[in-house]
Coordinates of N, CA, C and O in Angstrom, one line a residue:
M1 N -33.2 -8.8 45.2 CA -32.3 -9.9 44.8 C -32.1 -9.8 43.3 O -33.0 -9.8 42.5
K2 N -30.8 -9.8 42.9 CA -30.5 -9.8 41.5 C -30.5 -11.2 41.0 O -29.9 -12.1 41.6
I3 N -31.1 -11.4 39.9 CA -31.2 -12.8 39.3 C -30.5 -12.8 37.9 O -30.7 -11.9 37.1
N4 N -29.7 -13.8 37.7 CA -29.1 -14.0 36.4 C -30.2 -14.5 35.4 O -30.7 -15.6 35.5
A5 N -30.5 -13.6 34.4 CA -31.6 -13.9 33.5 C -31.4 -15.1 32.6 O -32.3 -15.9 32.3
T6 N -30.1 -15.4 32.2 CA -29.8 -16.5 31.4 C -30.1 -17.8 32.1 O -30.8 -18.7 31.5
I7 N -29.7 -17.9 33.3 CA -29.9 -19.1 34.1 C -31.4 -19.3 34.5 O -32.0 -20.3 34.4
A8 N -32.0 -18.2 34.9 CA -33.4 -18.2 35.3 C -34.3 -18.6 34.1 O -35.2 -19.4 34.3
N9 N -34.0 -18.1 32.9 CA -34.8 -18.5 31.7 C -34.6 -20.0 31.4 O -35.5 -20.6 30.9
Y10 N -33.4 -20.5 31.6 CA -33.1 -21.9 31.3 C -34.0 -22.8 32.2 O -34.7 -23.7 31.8
I11 N -34.0 -22.4 33.5 CA -34.8 -23.2 34.5 C -36.3 -23.1 34.2 O -37.0 -24.1 34.1
K12 N -36.7 -21.9 33.9 CA -38.1 -21.7 33.5 C -38.5 -22.5 32.3 O -39.6 -23.1 32.3
S13 N -37.7 -22.4 31.3 CA -38.0 -23.2 30.0 C -38.0 -24.7 30.3 O -38.9 -25.3 29.7
R14 N -37.1 -25.2 31.0 CA -37.1 -26.6 31.3 C -38.3 -27.1 32.1 O -38.9 -28.1 31.8
K15 N -38.7 -26.3 33.0 CA -39.9 -26.6 33.8 C -41.1 -26.5 33.0 O -42.0 -27.4 33.1
K16 N -41.2 -25.6 32.1 CA -42.3 -25.4 31.1 C -42.4 -26.7 30.2 O -43.5 -27.1 29.9
Q17 N -41.3 -27.3 29.9 CA -41.3 -28.5 29.1 C -41.6 -29.7 29.9 O -41.6 -30.9 29.4
G18 N -41.8 -29.6 31.2 CA -42.0 -30.7 32.1 C -40.8 -31.4 32.5 O -40.9 -32.6 33.0
K19 N -39.6 -30.8 32.4 CA -38.4 -31.4 32.8 C -38.1 -31.1 34.2 O -38.4 -30.0 34.7
N20 N -37.4 -32.0 34.9 CA -37.0 -31.7 36.3 C -35.5 -31.9 36.6 O -35.1 -32.0 37.7
V21 N -34.7 -32.0 35.5 CA -33.3 -32.1 35.7 C -32.7 -30.8 35.0 O -33.0 -30.5 33.8
F22 N -31.8 -30.1 35.8 CA -31.3 -28.9 35.3 C -29.7 -29.0 35.4 O -29.2 -29.2 36.5
L23 N -29.1 -28.9 34.2 CA -27.6 -29.1 34.1 C -26.9 -27.8 33.6 O -27.2 -27.4 32.5
L24 N -26.0 -27.3 34.4 CA -25.3 -26.1 34.1 C -23.8 -26.4 34.0 O -23.2 -26.7 35.1
M25 N -23.3 -26.2 32.9 CA -21.8 -26.3 32.7 C -21.3 -24.9 32.4 O -21.7 -24.2 31.5
G26 N -20.3 -24.5 33.3 CA -19.8 -23.2 33.1 C -18.5 -23.0 33.7 O -18.1 -23.7 34.7
S27 N -17.8 -22.0 33.3 CA -16.5 -21.7 33.8 C -16.6 -21.0 35.2 O -17.7 -20.7 35.6
R28 N -15.5 -20.8 35.8 CA -15.5 -20.1 37.1 C -16.1 -18.7 36.9 O -15.9 -18.1 35.8
R29 N -16.8 -18.3 37.8 CA -17.4 -17.0 37.8 C -18.6 -16.8 36.8 O -19.0 -15.7 36.5
S30 N -19.1 -18.0 36.3 CA -20.2 -17.9 35.4 C -21.5 -17.7 36.1 O -22.5 -17.4 35.4
G31 N -21.6 -17.9 37.4 CA -22.8 -17.6 38.2 C -23.7 -18.9 38.4 O -24.8 -18.8 38.9
K32 N -23.2 -20.0 37.9 CA -24.0 -21.2 38.0 C -24.4 -21.6 39.4 O -25.5 -21.9 39.7
T33 N -23.4 -21.7 40.2 CA -23.6 -22.2 41.6 C -24.5 -21.2 42.4 O -25.4 -21.6 43.0
Y34 N -24.2 -19.9 42.2 CA -24.9 -18.9 43.0 C -26.4 -18.9 42.5 O -27.3 -18.8 43.3
S35 N -26.6 -19.0 41.2 CA -28.0 -19.0 40.7 C -28.8 -20.2 41.2 O -30.0 -20.1 41.5
I36 N -28.2 -21.4 41.2 CA -28.8 -22.6 41.7 C -29.1 -22.4 43.2 O -30.2 -22.7 43.6
A37 N -28.2 -21.8 43.9 CA -28.4 -21.6 45.3 C -29.6 -20.6 45.6 O -30.4 -20.9 46.4
Q38 N -29.7 -19.6 44.8 CA -30.8 -18.7 44.9 C -32.1 -19.4 44.7 O -33.1 -19.2 45.4
Y39 N -32.2 -20.2 43.6 CA -33.4 -20.9 43.3 C -33.8 -21.8 44.4 O -35.0 -21.8 44.9
L40 N -32.9 -22.5 45.0 CA -33.2 -23.5 46.0 C -33.6 -22.8 47.3 O -34.5 -23.2 48.0
V41 N -32.9 -21.7 47.7 CA -33.2 -21.0 48.9 C -34.7 -20.4 48.7 O -35.5 -20.5 49.7
L42 N -35.0 -19.9 47.6 CA -36.4 -19.4 47.4 C -37.4 -20.5 47.4 O -38.5 -20.3 47.9
Q43 N -37.1 -21.7 47.0 CA -38.0 -22.9 47.1 C -38.2 -23.2 48.6 O -39.3 -23.4 49.0
A44 N -37.1 -23.2 49.4 CA -37.2 -23.4 50.8 C -38.0 -22.3 51.5 O -38.5 -22.6 52.6
Y45 N -38.0 -21.2 51.0 CA -38.7 -20.0 51.6 C -40.2 -20.2 51.3 O -41.1 -20.0 52.2
K46 N -40.6 -20.6 50.1 CA -42.0 -20.6 49.6 C -42.8 -21.8 50.2 O -44.0 -21.6 50.4
K47 N -42.2 -22.9 50.3 CA -42.9 -24.1 50.7 C -42.0 -25.0 51.5 O -40.7 -25.0 51.3
R48 N -42.6 -25.9 52.3 CA -41.7 -26.8 53.1 C -41.1 -27.8 52.1 O -41.8 -28.5 51.3
C49 N -39.8 -27.9 52.1 CA -39.1 -28.8 51.3 C -37.8 -29.2 51.9 O -37.2 -28.5 52.8
I50 N -37.3 -30.4 51.5 CA -36.0 -30.9 51.9 C -35.1 -30.8 50.7 O -35.4 -31.3 49.6
I51 N -33.9 -30.3 50.9 CA -32.9 -30.1 49.8 C -31.6 -30.8 50.3 O -31.1 -30.5 51.4
N52 N -31.1 -31.6 49.4 CA -29.8 -32.3 49.7 C -28.8 -31.7 48.7 O -28.9 -31.8 47.5
V53 N -27.8 -31.0 49.3 CA -26.7 -30.4 48.5 C -25.5 -31.4 48.6 O -25.0 -31.6 49.7
A54 N -25.2 -32.0 47.5 CA -24.1 -33.0 47.5 C -22.8 -32.5 47.0 O -22.8 -31.8 45.9
G55 N -21.7 -32.8 47.6 CA -20.4 -32.4 47.2 C -19.4 -33.5 47.5 O -19.7 -34.4 48.3
M56 N -18.2 -33.4 47.0 CA -17.2 -34.4 47.3 C -16.7 -34.2 48.7 O -16.5 -35.2 49.4
T57 N -16.5 -33.0 49.1 CA -15.9 -32.8 50.5 C -16.7 -31.7 51.2 O -17.3 -30.8 50.6
M58 N -16.7 -31.8 52.5 CA -17.4 -30.8 53.3 C -16.7 -29.4 53.2 O -17.4 -28.4 53.2
E59 N -15.4 -29.4 53.0 CA -14.7 -28.1 52.8 C -15.2 -27.4 51.5 O -15.4 -26.2 51.5
Q60 N -15.3 -28.2 50.4 CA -15.8 -27.6 49.2 C -17.2 -27.0 49.4 O -17.5 -25.9 48.9
L61 N -18.1 -27.8 50.1 CA -19.4 -27.3 50.3 C -19.5 -26.1 51.2 O -20.2 -25.1 50.9
R62 N -18.7 -26.1 52.3 CA -18.6 -25.0 53.2 C -18.2 -23.7 52.5 O -18.8 -22.6 52.7
N63 N -17.1 -23.8 51.7 CA -16.6 -22.6 51.1 C -17.3 -22.2 49.8 O -17.1 -21.1 49.3
G64 N -18.2 -23.1 49.3 CA -18.9 -22.8 48.0 C -20.4 -22.6 48.2 O -20.8 -21.5 48.6
V65 N -21.2 -23.6 48.1 CA -22.6 -23.5 48.1 C -23.1 -23.0 49.4 O -24.0 -22.1 49.5
Y66 N -22.6 -23.5 50.5 CA -23.1 -23.1 51.8 C -22.8 -21.6 52.0 O -23.7 -20.8 52.4
A67 N -21.6 -21.1 51.7 CA -21.3 -19.7 51.8 C -22.2 -18.9 50.9 O -22.6 -17.8 51.3
D68 N -22.4 -19.3 49.7 CA -23.3 -18.6 48.7 C -24.7 -18.5 49.3 O -25.3 -17.4 49.3
M69 N -25.3 -19.6 49.8 CA -26.6 -19.6 50.4 C -26.7 -18.6 51.6 O -27.7 -17.9 51.8
K70 N -25.7 -18.7 52.4 CA -25.6 -17.8 53.6 C -25.6 -16.4 53.2 O -26.4 -15.6 53.7
E71 N -24.8 -16.0 52.2 CA -24.8 -14.7 51.7 C -26.1 -14.2 51.1 O -26.6 -13.1 51.4
I72 N -26.8 -15.1 50.3 CA -28.1 -14.8 49.7 C -29.1 -14.5 50.8 O -29.8 -13.5 50.8
I73 N -29.1 -15.3 51.8 CA -30.1 -15.2 52.9 C -29.8 -13.9 53.7 O -30.7 -13.1 54.1
E74 N -28.5 -13.7 54.1 CA -28.1 -12.6 54.9 C -28.4 -11.2 54.2 O -28.6 -10.2 54.9
N75 N -28.4 -11.2 52.9 CA -28.6 -10.0 52.1 C -30.0 -9.6 51.9 O -30.3 -8.6 51.3
E76 N -30.9 -10.5 52.3 CA -32.4 -10.3 52.1 C -33.0 -10.3 53.5 O -33.2 -11.4 54.1
P77 N -33.5 -9.2 54.0 CA -34.0 -9.2 55.4 C -35.2 -10.2 55.6 O -35.2 -10.8 56.7
I78 N -36.0 -10.4 54.6 CA -37.1 -11.3 54.8 C -36.6 -12.7 55.0 O -37.1 -13.5 55.9
L79 N -35.6 -13.1 54.2 CA -35.0 -14.4 54.3 C -34.2 -14.6 55.6 O -34.3 -15.6 56.3
N80 N -33.5 -13.5 55.9 CA -32.6 -13.6 57.1 C -33.4 -13.7 58.4 O -33.0 -14.3 59.4
A81 N -34.7 -13.2 58.4 CA -35.5 -13.3 59.6 C -36.0 -14.7 59.8 O -36.4 -15.0 61.0
I82 N -36.0 -15.6 58.8 CA -36.6 -16.9 59.1 C -35.7 -18.1 58.9 O -36.0 -19.2 59.3
F83 N -34.5 -17.9 58.3 CA -33.5 -19.0 58.2 C -32.5 -19.0 59.3 O -32.0 -17.9 59.7
E84 N -32.1 -20.2 59.7 CA -31.1 -20.3 60.7 C -30.0 -21.2 60.1 O -30.3 -22.1 59.4
F85 N -28.7 -20.9 60.5 CA -27.6 -21.7 60.0 C -27.0 -22.6 61.1 O -26.9 -22.2 62.3
Y86 N -26.7 -23.8 60.7 CA -26.1 -24.8 61.6 C -24.8 -25.3 61.0 O -24.7 -25.4 59.8
T87 N -23.9 -25.7 61.9 CA -22.6 -26.2 61.4 C -22.5 -27.7 61.7 O -21.7 -28.4 61.0
A88 N -23.2 -28.2 62.6 CA -23.1 -29.6 63.0 C -24.5 -30.2 63.3 O -25.0 -29.9 64.4
P89 N -25.2 -30.8 62.4 CA -24.8 -31.0 61.0 C -24.9 -29.7 60.2 O -25.7 -28.8 60.6
R90 N -24.2 -29.6 59.1 CA -24.2 -28.4 58.3 C -25.6 -28.4 57.6 O -25.9 -29.2 56.7
E91 N -26.4 -27.4 58.0 CA -27.7 -27.2 57.5 C -28.2 -25.8 57.6 O -27.6 -25.0 58.3
I92 N -29.1 -25.5 56.7 CA -29.8 -24.2 56.8 C -31.3 -24.6 57.0 O -31.8 -25.4 56.2
R93 N -32.0 -24.0 58.0 CA -33.4 -24.4 58.3 C -34.3 -23.2 58.3 O -33.9 -22.1 58.8
N94 N -35.5 -23.3 57.7 CA -36.5 -22.3 57.7 C -37.3 -22.6 59.0 O -37.9 -23.6 59.1
T95 N -37.3 -21.6 59.9 CA -37.9 -21.8 61.2 C -39.5 -21.7 61.1 O -40.1 -22.0 62.0
I96 N -40.0 -21.2 60.0 CA -41.5 -21.0 59.8 C -42.1 -22.3 59.2 O -43.0 -22.8 59.8
N97 N -41.6 -22.7 58.1 CA -42.2 -23.9 57.4 C -41.5 -25.2 57.5 O -42.0 -26.2 57.0
G98 N -40.4 -25.2 58.2 CA -39.7 -26.5 58.4 C -38.8 -27.0 57.3 O -38.2 -28.1 57.4
S99 N -38.6 -26.1 56.3 CA -37.7 -26.5 55.2 C -36.3 -26.7 55.7 O -35.9 -26.1 56.7
R100 N -35.5 -27.7 55.1 CA -34.2 -28.0 55.5 C -33.3 -28.1 54.3 O -33.6 -28.8 53.4
I101 N -32.2 -27.4 54.3 CA -31.2 -27.6 53.3 C -29.9 -28.2 53.9 O -29.3 -27.6 54.8
S102 N -29.7 -29.5 53.5 CA -28.6 -30.2 54.1 C -27.4 -30.3 53.2 O -27.6 -30.5 52.0
F103 N -26.2 -30.2 53.7 CA -25.0 -30.3 52.9 C -24.2 -31.6 53.3 O -23.9 -31.8 54.4
N104 N -24.0 -32.4 52.3 CA -23.5 -33.7 52.5 C -22.3 -34.1 51.6 O -22.4 -33.9 50.4
S105 N -21.3 -34.6 52.2 CA -20.1 -35.1 51.4 C -20.3 -36.5 51.0 O -20.7 -37.3 51.8
Y106 N -20.0 -36.8 49.8 CA -20.2 -38.2 49.2 C -18.9 -38.6 48.6 O -18.8 -39.3 47.6
Q107 N -17.8 -38.3 49.3 CA -16.4 -38.7 48.9 C -16.3 -40.2 48.8 O -15.7 -40.8 47.9
N108 N -17.0 -40.9 49.8 CA -16.9 -42.3 49.8 C -18.1 -42.8 49.0 O -19.3 -42.6 49.3
P109 N -17.9 -43.5 47.9 CA -19.0 -44.0 47.0 C -20.0 -44.9 47.7 O -21.2 -44.9 47.3
E110 N -19.6 -45.5 48.8 CA -20.5 -46.4 49.5 C -21.6 -45.6 50.3 O -22.7 -46.1 50.6
T111 N -21.3 -44.3 50.5 CA -22.3 -43.5 51.3 C -23.2 -42.7 50.3 O -24.0 -41.9 50.8
A112 N -23.1 -42.9 49.1 CA -23.8 -42.1 48.1 C -25.2 -42.5 47.9 O -25.8 -42.3 46.9
K113 N -25.8 -43.0 48.9 CA -27.3 -43.4 48.9 C -28.2 -42.1 49.0 O -29.3 -42.1 48.6
G114 N -27.7 -41.2 49.8 CA -28.4 -40.0 50.0 C -29.7 -40.2 50.8 O -29.7 -41.2 51.6
F115 N -30.7 -39.4 50.7 CA -31.9 -39.5 51.5 C -33.0 -38.9 50.7 O -32.8 -38.1 49.7
K116 N -34.3 -39.2 51.1 CA -35.4 -38.7 50.3 C -35.4 -37.2 50.5 O -35.3 -36.6 51.6
C117 N -35.6 -36.5 49.4 CA -35.6 -35.1 49.4 C -36.5 -34.6 48.2 O -36.8 -35.3 47.3
N118 N -36.8 -33.3 48.3 CA -37.6 -32.7 47.2 C -36.6 -32.3 46.1 O -36.9 -32.5 44.9
Y119 N -35.5 -31.7 46.5 CA -34.5 -31.3 45.5 C -33.1 -31.9 45.8 O -32.7 -31.9 47.0
L120 N -32.4 -32.2 44.8 CA -31.0 -32.7 44.9 C -30.2 -31.7 44.1 O -30.5 -31.5 43.0
Y121 N -29.1 -31.3 44.7 CA -28.2 -30.4 44.0 C -26.8 -31.1 44.1 O -26.2 -31.2 45.2
I122 N -26.2 -31.5 43.0 CA -24.9 -32.1 42.9 C -23.9 -31.1 42.4 O -23.9 -30.7 41.2
N123 N -23.2 -30.5 43.3 CA -22.2 -29.5 43.0 C -20.9 -30.1 42.5 O -20.4 -31.0 43.1
E124 N -20.4 -29.6 41.4 CA -19.2 -30.2 40.7 C -19.4 -31.7 40.4 O -18.6 -32.5 40.8
I125 N -20.5 -31.9 39.7 CA -20.9 -33.3 39.4 C -19.8 -34.1 38.6 O -19.7 -35.3 38.7
N126 N -18.9 -33.4 38.0 CA -17.8 -34.1 37.2 C -16.9 -34.9 38.2 O -16.1 -35.7 37.8
N127 N -17.0 -34.6 39.5 CA -16.2 -35.3 40.5 C -16.8 -36.6 41.0 O -16.3 -37.3 41.7
F128 N -18.1 -36.8 40.6 CA -18.9 -37.9 41.0 C -18.8 -39.0 39.9 O -18.6 -38.7 38.7
S129 N -19.0 -40.2 40.3 CA -19.1 -41.3 39.4 C -20.5 -41.5 38.9 O -21.5 -41.0 39.5
K130 N -20.7 -42.2 37.8 CA -22.0 -42.5 37.3 C -22.8 -43.3 38.3 O -24.0 -43.1 38.5
E131 N -22.1 -44.2 39.1 CA -22.8 -45.0 40.1 C -23.3 -44.1 41.2 O -24.4 -44.3 41.7
Q132 N -22.5 -43.1 41.6 CA -22.9 -42.2 42.7 C -24.2 -41.4 42.2 O -25.1 -41.2 42.9
Y133 N -24.1 -41.0 40.9 CA -25.3 -40.2 40.4 C -26.5 -41.0 40.4 O -27.6 -40.6 40.9
F134 N -26.4 -42.3 40.0 CA -27.6 -43.2 40.0 C -28.0 -43.6 41.4 O -29.2 -44.0 41.6
A135 N -27.2 -43.5 42.4 CA -27.5 -43.8 43.8 C -28.2 -42.6 44.4 O -29.2 -42.8 45.2
L136 N -27.9 -41.4 44.0 CA -28.4 -40.2 44.6 C -29.7 -39.7 44.0 O -30.7 -39.3 44.7
T137 N -29.8 -39.8 42.7 CA -31.0 -39.2 42.0 C -32.3 -39.8 42.3 O -33.3 -39.0 42.3
P138 N -32.5 -41.1 42.5 CA -33.9 -41.6 42.7 C -34.5 -41.0 44.0 O -35.7 -41.1 44.2
N139 N -33.8 -40.4 44.9 CA -34.3 -39.9 46.1 C -35.0 -38.5 46.0 O -35.7 -38.1 46.9
A140 N -34.8 -37.8 44.8 CA -35.3 -36.5 44.6 C -36.7 -36.6 44.0 O -36.9 -37.3 43.0
T141 N -37.7 -35.8 44.5 CA -39.0 -35.9 44.0 C -39.4 -34.7 43.1 O -40.3 -34.9 42.3
D142 N -38.8 -33.6 43.3 CA -39.2 -32.4 42.5 C -38.2 -31.9 41.5 O -38.6 -31.2 40.5
G143 N -36.9 -32.1 41.8 CA -35.9 -31.6 40.8 C -34.5 -32.0 41.2 O -34.2 -32.2 42.4
I144 N -33.7 -32.1 40.1 CA -32.3 -32.4 40.3 C -31.5 -31.3 39.6 O -31.7 -31.0 38.4
F145 N -30.5 -30.7 40.3 CA -29.7 -29.7 39.7 C -28.2 -30.2 39.8 O -27.9 -30.9 40.7
A146 N -27.5 -29.9 38.8 CA -26.0 -30.3 38.8 C -25.3 -29.2 38.0 O -25.8 -28.6 37.1
D147 N -24.1 -28.9 38.5 CA -23.2 -28.0 37.8 C -21.8 -28.6 37.8 O -21.4 -29.5 38.5
W148 N -21.0 -28.0 36.8 CA -19.6 -28.4 36.7 C -18.9 -27.5 35.8 O -19.5 -26.7 35.0
N149 N -17.6 -27.5 35.9 CA -16.7 -26.7 35.1 C -16.3 -27.5 33.9 O -16.1 -28.7 33.9
P150 N -16.1 -26.8 32.7 CA -15.8 -27.5 31.5 C -14.4 -28.0 31.4 O -13.5 -27.3 30.8
T151 N -14.1 -29.1 32.0 CA -12.7 -29.6 32.1 C -12.4 -30.7 31.1 O -11.5 -30.7 30.3
K152 N -13.3 -31.7 31.2 CA -13.2 -32.8 30.2 C -14.5 -33.5 30.1 O -15.4 -33.3 30.9
H153 N -14.7 -34.3 29.1 CA -15.9 -35.1 28.9 C -16.1 -36.1 30.0 O -15.2 -36.7 30.5
F154 N -17.4 -36.2 30.5 CA -17.6 -37.2 31.5 C -19.1 -37.7 31.3 O -19.8 -37.3 30.5
F155 N -19.5 -38.7 32.2 CA -20.7 -39.5 32.0 C -22.0 -38.6 31.7 O -22.9 -39.1 31.0
I156 N -22.1 -37.5 32.4 CA -23.4 -36.8 32.3 C -23.7 -36.3 30.8 O -24.8 -36.3 30.4
E157 N -22.6 -36.1 30.1 CA -22.8 -35.7 28.7 C -23.2 -36.8 27.8 O -23.7 -36.6 26.7
D158 N -23.1 -38.1 28.3 CA -23.6 -39.2 27.6 C -25.1 -39.5 27.9 O -25.8 -40.2 27.2
L159 N -25.5 -39.0 29.1 CA -26.9 -39.3 29.6 C -27.9 -38.3 29.0 O -29.1 -38.6 29.0
F160 N -27.4 -37.1 28.7 CA -28.3 -36.0 28.3 C -27.8 -35.4 27.0 O -26.7 -35.3 26.7
S161 N -28.8 -34.9 26.2 CA -28.5 -34.4 24.9 C -27.9 -32.9 25.1 O -28.2 -32.3 26.2
E162 N -27.3 -32.5 24.1 CA -26.7 -31.1 24.1 C -27.7 -30.0 24.5 O -27.3 -29.1 25.2
D163 N -28.9 -30.1 24.0 CA -29.9 -29.1 24.2 C -30.4 -29.1 25.6 O -31.2 -28.2 26.0
E164 N -30.1 -30.1 26.4 CA -30.6 -30.1 27.8 C -29.6 -29.5 28.8 O -29.9 -29.3 29.9
I165 N -28.4 -29.2 28.3 CA -27.3 -28.6 29.1 C -27.2 -27.1 28.8 O -27.0 -26.8 27.7
L166 N -27.2 -26.3 29.8 CA -26.9 -24.9 29.7 C -25.4 -24.7 29.8 O -24.8 -25.0 30.8
R167 N -24.8 -24.2 28.7 CA -23.4 -23.9 28.7 C -23.2 -22.4 28.8 O -23.7 -21.7 27.9
I168 N -22.5 -22.0 29.8 CA -22.3 -20.6 30.1 C -20.8 -20.3 30.4 O -20.1 -21.2 30.7
N169 N -20.5 -19.0 30.4 CA -19.1 -18.6 30.8 C -19.2 -17.4 31.6 O -20.3 -16.9 31.9
W170 N -18.1 -16.8 32.0 CA -18.1 -15.6 32.8 C -18.8 -14.4 32.2 O -19.4 -13.6 32.9
Q171 N -18.9 -14.4 30.9 CA -19.6 -13.3 30.2 C -21.1 -13.4 30.4 O -21.8 -12.4 30.2
S172 N -21.6 -14.6 30.8 CA -23.0 -14.8 31.1 C -23.4 -14.2 32.4 O -24.6 -14.2 32.7
N173 N -22.4 -13.8 33.2 CA -22.7 -13.3 34.6 C -22.7 -11.8 34.6 O -21.6 -11.2 34.6
P174 N -23.8 -11.2 34.6 CA -23.9 -9.7 34.6 C -23.5 -9.1 35.9 O -23.4 -7.8 36.0
F175 N -23.2 -9.8 37.0 CA -23.0 -9.3 38.3 C -21.5 -9.3 38.7 O -21.2 -9.0 39.9
L176 N -20.6 -9.6 37.8 CA -19.2 -9.6 38.1 C -18.7 -8.1 38.4 O -19.1 -7.2 37.7
T177 N -17.7 -8.0 39.3 CA -17.1 -6.7 39.5 C -16.1 -6.5 38.4 O -15.7 -7.4 37.7
D178 N -15.6 -5.2 38.3 CA -14.6 -4.9 37.3 C -13.3 -5.7 37.6 O -12.7 -6.2 36.6
L179 N -12.9 -6.0 38.8 CA -11.8 -6.8 39.1 C -12.0 -8.2 38.6 O -11.0 -8.8 38.0
Q180 N -13.1 -8.8 38.8 CA -13.4 -10.1 38.4 C -13.4 -10.2 36.8 O -12.9 -11.2 36.3
K181 N -13.9 -9.2 36.2 CA -13.9 -9.2 34.7 C -12.5 -9.1 34.2 O -12.1 -9.7 33.2
D182 N -11.6 -8.3 34.9 CA -10.2 -8.1 34.4 C -9.5 -9.5 34.6 O -8.7 -9.8 33.7
Y183 N -9.8 -10.2 35.6 CA -9.2 -11.5 35.8 C -9.5 -12.4 34.6 O -8.7 -13.1 34.0

């Protein structure tokens, strides 16, 4: 499995500092979503854990994080042997240790209560309100991941200092194809 060293070092550094919130702001093709997906899949492989992947729509989740996690698992024979994919509800399950990765839409602010989980991943957090963030995050016990594209200033940048946010771009992604680099 190829790992993006920039993102892996950021996560490692934050963990070493005793931090459990990981914030990645990056342009399209920066590798932020894929790298977070790798980290979370590996957590679900190593130990029993519950992971809540939050997005605005199920379509966004299906075509984004779910597709990335499915690709990561299918490309690694050890992972592929123990994970199963479900569409209703949209989940990925570890058949050996009972880990569960659930994909949930929180388009309706009233449903943003979430559920108790080890890890929470808010994909495209700039689409969420501050209230939704504060409703979801208390449920995570081990870590909170969030990513977004640099479009405009929003609440997360008021809650965390500049040095807590990893800012990356497509040049930070060593795994792009030549066609992607040309784009």
